[in-house]
PDB file of N, CA and C in Angstrom:
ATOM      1  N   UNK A   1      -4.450  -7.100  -5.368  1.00 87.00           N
ATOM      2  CA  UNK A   1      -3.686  -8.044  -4.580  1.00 87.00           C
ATOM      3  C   UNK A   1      -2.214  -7.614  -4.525  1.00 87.00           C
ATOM      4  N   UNK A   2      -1.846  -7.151  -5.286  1.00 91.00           N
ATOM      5  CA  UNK A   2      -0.651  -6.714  -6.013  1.00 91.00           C
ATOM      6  C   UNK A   2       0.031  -5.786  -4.647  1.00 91.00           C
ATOM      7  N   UNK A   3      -1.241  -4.390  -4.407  1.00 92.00           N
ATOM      8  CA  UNK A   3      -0.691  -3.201  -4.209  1.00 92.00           C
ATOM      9  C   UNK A   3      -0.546  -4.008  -2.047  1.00 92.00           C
ATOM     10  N   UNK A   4      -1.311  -4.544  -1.857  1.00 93.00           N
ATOM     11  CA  UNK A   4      -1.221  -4.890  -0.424  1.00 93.00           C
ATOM     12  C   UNK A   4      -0.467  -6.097  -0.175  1.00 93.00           C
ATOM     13  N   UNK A   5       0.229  -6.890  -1.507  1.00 93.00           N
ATOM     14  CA  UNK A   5       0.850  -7.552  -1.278  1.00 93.00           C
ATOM     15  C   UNK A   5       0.118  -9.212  -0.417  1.00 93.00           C
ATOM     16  N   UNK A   6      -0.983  -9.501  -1.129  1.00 93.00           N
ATOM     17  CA  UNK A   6      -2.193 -10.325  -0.039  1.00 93.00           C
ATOM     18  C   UNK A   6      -2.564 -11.409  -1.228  1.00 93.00           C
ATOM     19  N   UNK A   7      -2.646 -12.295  -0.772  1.00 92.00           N
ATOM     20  CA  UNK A   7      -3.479 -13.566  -1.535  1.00 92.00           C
ATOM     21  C   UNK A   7      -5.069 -12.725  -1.984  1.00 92.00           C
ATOM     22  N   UNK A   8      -5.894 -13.563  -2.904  1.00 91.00           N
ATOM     23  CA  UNK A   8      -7.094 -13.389  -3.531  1.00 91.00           C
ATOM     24  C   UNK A   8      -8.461 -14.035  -2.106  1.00 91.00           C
ATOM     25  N   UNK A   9      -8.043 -14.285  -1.110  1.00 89.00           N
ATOM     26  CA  UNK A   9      -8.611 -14.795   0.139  1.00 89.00           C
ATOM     27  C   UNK A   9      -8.418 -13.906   1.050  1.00 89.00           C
ATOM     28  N   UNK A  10      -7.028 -13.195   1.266  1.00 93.00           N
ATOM     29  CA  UNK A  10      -7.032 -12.161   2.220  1.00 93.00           C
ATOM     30  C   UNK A  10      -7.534 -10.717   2.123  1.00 93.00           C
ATOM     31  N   UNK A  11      -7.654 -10.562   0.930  1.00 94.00           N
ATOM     32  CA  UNK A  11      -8.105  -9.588   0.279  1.00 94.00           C
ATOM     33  C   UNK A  11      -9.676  -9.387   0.450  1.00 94.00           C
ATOM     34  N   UNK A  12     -10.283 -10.119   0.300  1.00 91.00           N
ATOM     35  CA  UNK A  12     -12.208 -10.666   0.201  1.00 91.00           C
ATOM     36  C   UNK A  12     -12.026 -10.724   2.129  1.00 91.00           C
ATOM     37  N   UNK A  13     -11.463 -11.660   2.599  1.00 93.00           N
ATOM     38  CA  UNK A  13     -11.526 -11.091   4.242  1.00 93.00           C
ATOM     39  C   UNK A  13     -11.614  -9.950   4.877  1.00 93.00           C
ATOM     40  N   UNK A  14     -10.604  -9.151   4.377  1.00 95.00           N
ATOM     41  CA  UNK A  14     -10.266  -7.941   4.676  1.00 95.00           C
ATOM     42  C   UNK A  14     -11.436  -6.953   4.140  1.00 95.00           C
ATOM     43  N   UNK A  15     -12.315  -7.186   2.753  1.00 95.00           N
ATOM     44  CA  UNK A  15     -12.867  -6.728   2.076  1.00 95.00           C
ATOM     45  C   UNK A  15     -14.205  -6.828   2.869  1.00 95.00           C
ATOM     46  N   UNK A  16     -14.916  -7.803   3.395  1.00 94.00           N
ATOM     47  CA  UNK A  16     -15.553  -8.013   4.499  1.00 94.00           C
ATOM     48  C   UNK A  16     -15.967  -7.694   5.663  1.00 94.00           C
ATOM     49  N   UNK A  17     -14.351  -7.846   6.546  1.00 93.00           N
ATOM     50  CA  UNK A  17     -14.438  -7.243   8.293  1.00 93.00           C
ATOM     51  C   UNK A  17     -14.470  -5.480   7.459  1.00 93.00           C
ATOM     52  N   UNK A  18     -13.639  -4.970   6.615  1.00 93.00           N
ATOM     53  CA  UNK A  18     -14.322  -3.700   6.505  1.00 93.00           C
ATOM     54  C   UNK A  18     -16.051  -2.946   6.210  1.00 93.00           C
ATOM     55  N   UNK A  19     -16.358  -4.102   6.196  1.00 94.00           N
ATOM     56  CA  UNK A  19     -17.905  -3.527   5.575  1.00 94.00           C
ATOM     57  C   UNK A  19     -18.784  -2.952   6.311  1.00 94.00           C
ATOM     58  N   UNK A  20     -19.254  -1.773   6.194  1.00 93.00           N
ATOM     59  CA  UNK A  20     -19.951  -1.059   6.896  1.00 93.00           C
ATOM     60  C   UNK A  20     -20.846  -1.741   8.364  1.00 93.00           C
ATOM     61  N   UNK A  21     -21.812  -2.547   7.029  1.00 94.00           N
ATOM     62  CA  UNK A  21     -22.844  -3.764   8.401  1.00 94.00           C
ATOM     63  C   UNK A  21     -22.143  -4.183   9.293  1.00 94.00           C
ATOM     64  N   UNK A  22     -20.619  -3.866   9.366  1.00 92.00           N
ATOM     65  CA  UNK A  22     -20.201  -4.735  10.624  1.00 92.00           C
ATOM     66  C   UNK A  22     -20.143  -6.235  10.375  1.00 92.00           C
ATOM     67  N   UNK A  23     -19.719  -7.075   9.676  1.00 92.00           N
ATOM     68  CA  UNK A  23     -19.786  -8.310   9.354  1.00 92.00           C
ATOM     69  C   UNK A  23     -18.960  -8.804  10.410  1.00 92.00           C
ATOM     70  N   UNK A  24     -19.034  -9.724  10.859  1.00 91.00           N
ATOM     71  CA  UNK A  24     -17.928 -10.872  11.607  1.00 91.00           C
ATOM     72  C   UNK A  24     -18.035 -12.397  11.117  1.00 91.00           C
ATOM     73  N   UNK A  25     -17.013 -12.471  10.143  1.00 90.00           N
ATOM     74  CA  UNK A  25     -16.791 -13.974   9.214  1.00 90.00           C
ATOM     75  C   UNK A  25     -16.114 -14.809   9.988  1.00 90.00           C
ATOM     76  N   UNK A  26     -16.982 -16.333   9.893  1.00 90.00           N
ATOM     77  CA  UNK A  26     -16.702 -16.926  10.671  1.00 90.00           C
ATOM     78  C   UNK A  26     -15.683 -18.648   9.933  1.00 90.00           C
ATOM     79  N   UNK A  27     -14.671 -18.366  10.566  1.00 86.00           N
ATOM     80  CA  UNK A  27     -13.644 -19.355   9.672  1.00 86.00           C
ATOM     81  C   UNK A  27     -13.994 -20.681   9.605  1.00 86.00           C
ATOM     82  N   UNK A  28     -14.776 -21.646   8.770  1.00 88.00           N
ATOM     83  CA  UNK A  28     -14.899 -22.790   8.858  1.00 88.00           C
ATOM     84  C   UNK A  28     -13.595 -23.725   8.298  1.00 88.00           C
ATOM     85  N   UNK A  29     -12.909 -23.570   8.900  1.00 89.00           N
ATOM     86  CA  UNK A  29     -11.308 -24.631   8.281  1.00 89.00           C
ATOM     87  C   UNK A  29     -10.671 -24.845   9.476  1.00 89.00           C
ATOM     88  N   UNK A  30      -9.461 -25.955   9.373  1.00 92.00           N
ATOM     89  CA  UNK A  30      -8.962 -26.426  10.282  1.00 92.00           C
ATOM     90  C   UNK A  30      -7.607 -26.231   9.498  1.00 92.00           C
ATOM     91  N   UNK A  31      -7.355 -25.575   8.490  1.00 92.00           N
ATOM     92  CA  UNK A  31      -6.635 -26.189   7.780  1.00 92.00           C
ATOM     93  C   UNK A  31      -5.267 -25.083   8.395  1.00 92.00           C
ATOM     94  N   UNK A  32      -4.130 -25.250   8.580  1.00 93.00           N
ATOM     95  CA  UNK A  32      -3.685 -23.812   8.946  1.00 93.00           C
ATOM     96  C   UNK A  32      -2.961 -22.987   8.363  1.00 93.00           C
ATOM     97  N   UNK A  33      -2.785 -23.134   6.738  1.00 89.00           N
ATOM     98  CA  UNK A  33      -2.398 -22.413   5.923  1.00 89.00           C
ATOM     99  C   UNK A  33      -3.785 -21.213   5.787  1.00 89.00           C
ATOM    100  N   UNK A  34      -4.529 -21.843   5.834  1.00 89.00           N
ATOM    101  CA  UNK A  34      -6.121 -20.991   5.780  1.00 89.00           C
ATOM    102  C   UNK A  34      -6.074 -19.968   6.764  1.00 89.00           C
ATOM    103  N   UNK A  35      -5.598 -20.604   7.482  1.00 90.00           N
ATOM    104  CA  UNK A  35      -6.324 -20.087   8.734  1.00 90.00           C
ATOM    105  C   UNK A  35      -5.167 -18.837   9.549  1.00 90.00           C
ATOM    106  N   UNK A  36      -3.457 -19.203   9.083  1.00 90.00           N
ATOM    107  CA  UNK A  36      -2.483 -17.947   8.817  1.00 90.00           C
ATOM    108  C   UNK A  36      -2.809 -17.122   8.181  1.00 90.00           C
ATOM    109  N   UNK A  37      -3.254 -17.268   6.350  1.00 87.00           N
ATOM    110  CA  UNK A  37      -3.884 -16.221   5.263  1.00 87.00           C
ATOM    111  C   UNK A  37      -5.153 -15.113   6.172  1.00 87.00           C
ATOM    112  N   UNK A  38      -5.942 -15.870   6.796  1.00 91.00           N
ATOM    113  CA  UNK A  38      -6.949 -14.978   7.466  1.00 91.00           C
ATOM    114  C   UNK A  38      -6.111 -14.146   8.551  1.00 91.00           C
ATOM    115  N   UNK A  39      -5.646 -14.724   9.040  1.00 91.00           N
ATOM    116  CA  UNK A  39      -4.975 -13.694  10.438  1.00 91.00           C
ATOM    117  C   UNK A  39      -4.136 -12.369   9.861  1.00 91.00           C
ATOM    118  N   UNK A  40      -3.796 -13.107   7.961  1.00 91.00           N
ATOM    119  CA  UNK A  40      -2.714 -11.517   7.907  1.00 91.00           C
ATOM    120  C   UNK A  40      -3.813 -10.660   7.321  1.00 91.00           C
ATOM    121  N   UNK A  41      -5.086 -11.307   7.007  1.00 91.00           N
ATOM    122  CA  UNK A  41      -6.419 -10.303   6.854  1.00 91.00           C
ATOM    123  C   UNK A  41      -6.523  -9.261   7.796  1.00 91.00           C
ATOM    124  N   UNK A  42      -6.094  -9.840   8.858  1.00 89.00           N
ATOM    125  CA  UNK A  42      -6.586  -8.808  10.052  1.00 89.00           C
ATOM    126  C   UNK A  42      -6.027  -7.727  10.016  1.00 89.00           C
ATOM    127  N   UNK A  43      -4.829  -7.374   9.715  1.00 90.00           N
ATOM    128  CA  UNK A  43      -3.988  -6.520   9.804  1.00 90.00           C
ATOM    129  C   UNK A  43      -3.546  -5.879   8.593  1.00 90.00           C
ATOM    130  N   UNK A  44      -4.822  -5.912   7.610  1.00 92.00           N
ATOM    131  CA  UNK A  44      -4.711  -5.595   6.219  1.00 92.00           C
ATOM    132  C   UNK A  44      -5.392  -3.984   6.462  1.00 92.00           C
ATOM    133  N   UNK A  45      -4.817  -2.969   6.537  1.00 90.00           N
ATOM    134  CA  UNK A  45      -5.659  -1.817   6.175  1.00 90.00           C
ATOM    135  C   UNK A  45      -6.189  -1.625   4.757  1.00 90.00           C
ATOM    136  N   UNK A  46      -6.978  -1.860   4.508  1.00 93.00           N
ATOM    137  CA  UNK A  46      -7.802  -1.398   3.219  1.00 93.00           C
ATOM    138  C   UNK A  46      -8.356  -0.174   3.020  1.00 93.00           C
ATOM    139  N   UNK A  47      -7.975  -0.078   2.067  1.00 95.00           N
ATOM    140  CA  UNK A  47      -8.114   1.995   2.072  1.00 95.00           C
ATOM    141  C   UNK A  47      -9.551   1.994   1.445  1.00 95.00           C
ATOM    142  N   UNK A  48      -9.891   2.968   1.876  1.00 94.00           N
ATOM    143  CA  UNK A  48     -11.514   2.464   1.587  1.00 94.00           C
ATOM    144  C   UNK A  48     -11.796   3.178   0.106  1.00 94.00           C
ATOM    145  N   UNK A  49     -11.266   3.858  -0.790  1.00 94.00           N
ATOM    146  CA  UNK A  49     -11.505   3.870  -2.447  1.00 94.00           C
ATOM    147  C   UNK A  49     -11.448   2.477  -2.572  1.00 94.00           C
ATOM    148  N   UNK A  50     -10.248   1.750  -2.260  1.00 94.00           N
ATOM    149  CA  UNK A  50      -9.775   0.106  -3.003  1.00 94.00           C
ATOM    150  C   UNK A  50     -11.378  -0.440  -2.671  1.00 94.00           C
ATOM    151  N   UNK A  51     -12.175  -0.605  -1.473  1.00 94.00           N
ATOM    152  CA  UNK A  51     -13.408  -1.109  -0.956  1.00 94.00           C
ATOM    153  C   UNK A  51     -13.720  -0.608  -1.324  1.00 94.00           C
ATOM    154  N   UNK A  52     -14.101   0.494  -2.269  1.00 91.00           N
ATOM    155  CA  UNK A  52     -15.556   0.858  -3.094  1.00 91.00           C
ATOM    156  C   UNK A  52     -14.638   0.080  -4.677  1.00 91.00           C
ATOM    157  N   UNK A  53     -13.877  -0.029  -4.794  1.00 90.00           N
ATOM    158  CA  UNK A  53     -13.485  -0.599  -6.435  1.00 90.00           C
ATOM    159  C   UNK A  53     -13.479  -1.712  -6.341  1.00 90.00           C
ATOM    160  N   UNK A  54     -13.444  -2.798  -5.037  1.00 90.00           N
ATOM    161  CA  UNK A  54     -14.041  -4.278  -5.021  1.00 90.00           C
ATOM    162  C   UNK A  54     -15.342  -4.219  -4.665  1.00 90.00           C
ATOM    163  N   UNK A  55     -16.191  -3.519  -4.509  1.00 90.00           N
ATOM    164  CA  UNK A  55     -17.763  -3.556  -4.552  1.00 90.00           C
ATOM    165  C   UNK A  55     -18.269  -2.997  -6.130  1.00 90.00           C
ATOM    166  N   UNK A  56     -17.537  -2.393  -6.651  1.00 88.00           N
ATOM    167  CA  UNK A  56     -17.919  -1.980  -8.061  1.00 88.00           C
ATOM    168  C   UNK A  56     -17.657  -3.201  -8.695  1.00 88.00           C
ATOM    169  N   UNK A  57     -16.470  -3.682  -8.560  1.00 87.00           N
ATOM    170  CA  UNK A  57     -15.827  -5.383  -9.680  1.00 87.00           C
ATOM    171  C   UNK A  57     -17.490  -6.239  -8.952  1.00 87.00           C
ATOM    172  N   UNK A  58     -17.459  -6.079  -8.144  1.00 87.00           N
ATOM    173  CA  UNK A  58     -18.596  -7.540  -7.629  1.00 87.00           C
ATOM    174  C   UNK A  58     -19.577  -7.365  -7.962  1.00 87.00           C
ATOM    175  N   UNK A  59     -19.978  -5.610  -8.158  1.00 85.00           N
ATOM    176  CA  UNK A  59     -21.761  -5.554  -8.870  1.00 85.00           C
ATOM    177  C   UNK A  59     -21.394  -5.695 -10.166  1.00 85.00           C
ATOM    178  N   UNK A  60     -20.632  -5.705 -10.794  1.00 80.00           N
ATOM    179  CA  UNK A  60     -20.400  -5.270 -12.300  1.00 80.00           C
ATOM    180  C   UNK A  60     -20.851  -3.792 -12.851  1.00 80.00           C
ATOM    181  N   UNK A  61     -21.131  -3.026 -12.185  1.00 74.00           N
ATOM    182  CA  UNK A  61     -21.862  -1.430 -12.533  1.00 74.00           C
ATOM    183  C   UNK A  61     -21.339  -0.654 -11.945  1.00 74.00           C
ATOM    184  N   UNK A  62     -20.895   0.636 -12.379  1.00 69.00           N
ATOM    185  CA  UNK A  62     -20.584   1.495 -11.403  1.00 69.00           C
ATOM    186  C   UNK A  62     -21.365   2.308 -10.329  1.00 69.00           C
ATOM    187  N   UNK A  63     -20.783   2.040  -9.080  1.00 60.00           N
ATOM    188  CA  UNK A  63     -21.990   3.496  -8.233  1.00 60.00           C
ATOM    189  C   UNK A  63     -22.114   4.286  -8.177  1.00 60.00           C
ATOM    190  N   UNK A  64     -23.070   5.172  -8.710  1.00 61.00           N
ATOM    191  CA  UNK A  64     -23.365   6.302  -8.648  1.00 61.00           C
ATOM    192  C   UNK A  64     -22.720   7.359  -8.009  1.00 61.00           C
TER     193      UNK A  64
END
C-alpha cells in the first residue's frame, strides 16, 4: 500500500481489473468516498511481480 501510495481497497481493485481472466468488478455502493477510492484504482499501474506477491499473500504458499 505503502509503495503505490493506495488505500487496502484500491489496491485489491487494482489487484483484480489486473487479473488475467479479465475480471470486471462491479461497484455495489452509493457511497462516494467508495466510489472516488475505486476510480484512483483505475489508474493504479500495478507492476505485475507486486500481482504475483498479492496472489502468493492470498494463497498462503508460494508458486512454483
Amino acid at each position: 500500500m505503502e509503495k503505490y501510495d493506495a488505500t487496502e481497497d484500491q489496491l485489491l481493485l487494482a489487484w483484480i481489473m489486473k487479473h488475467p481472466a479479465g475480471i470486471h468488478p462491479v461497484m455495489g455502493t452509493t457511497n462516494m468516498e467508495r466510489i472516488k477510492n475505486a476510480n484512483k484504482a483505475l489508474a493504479m499501474d500495478l507492476e505485475l511481480e507486486d500481482w504475483f506477491l498479492i496472489l502468493v499473500d492470498g494463497q498462503g504458499h508460494k508458486v512454483p
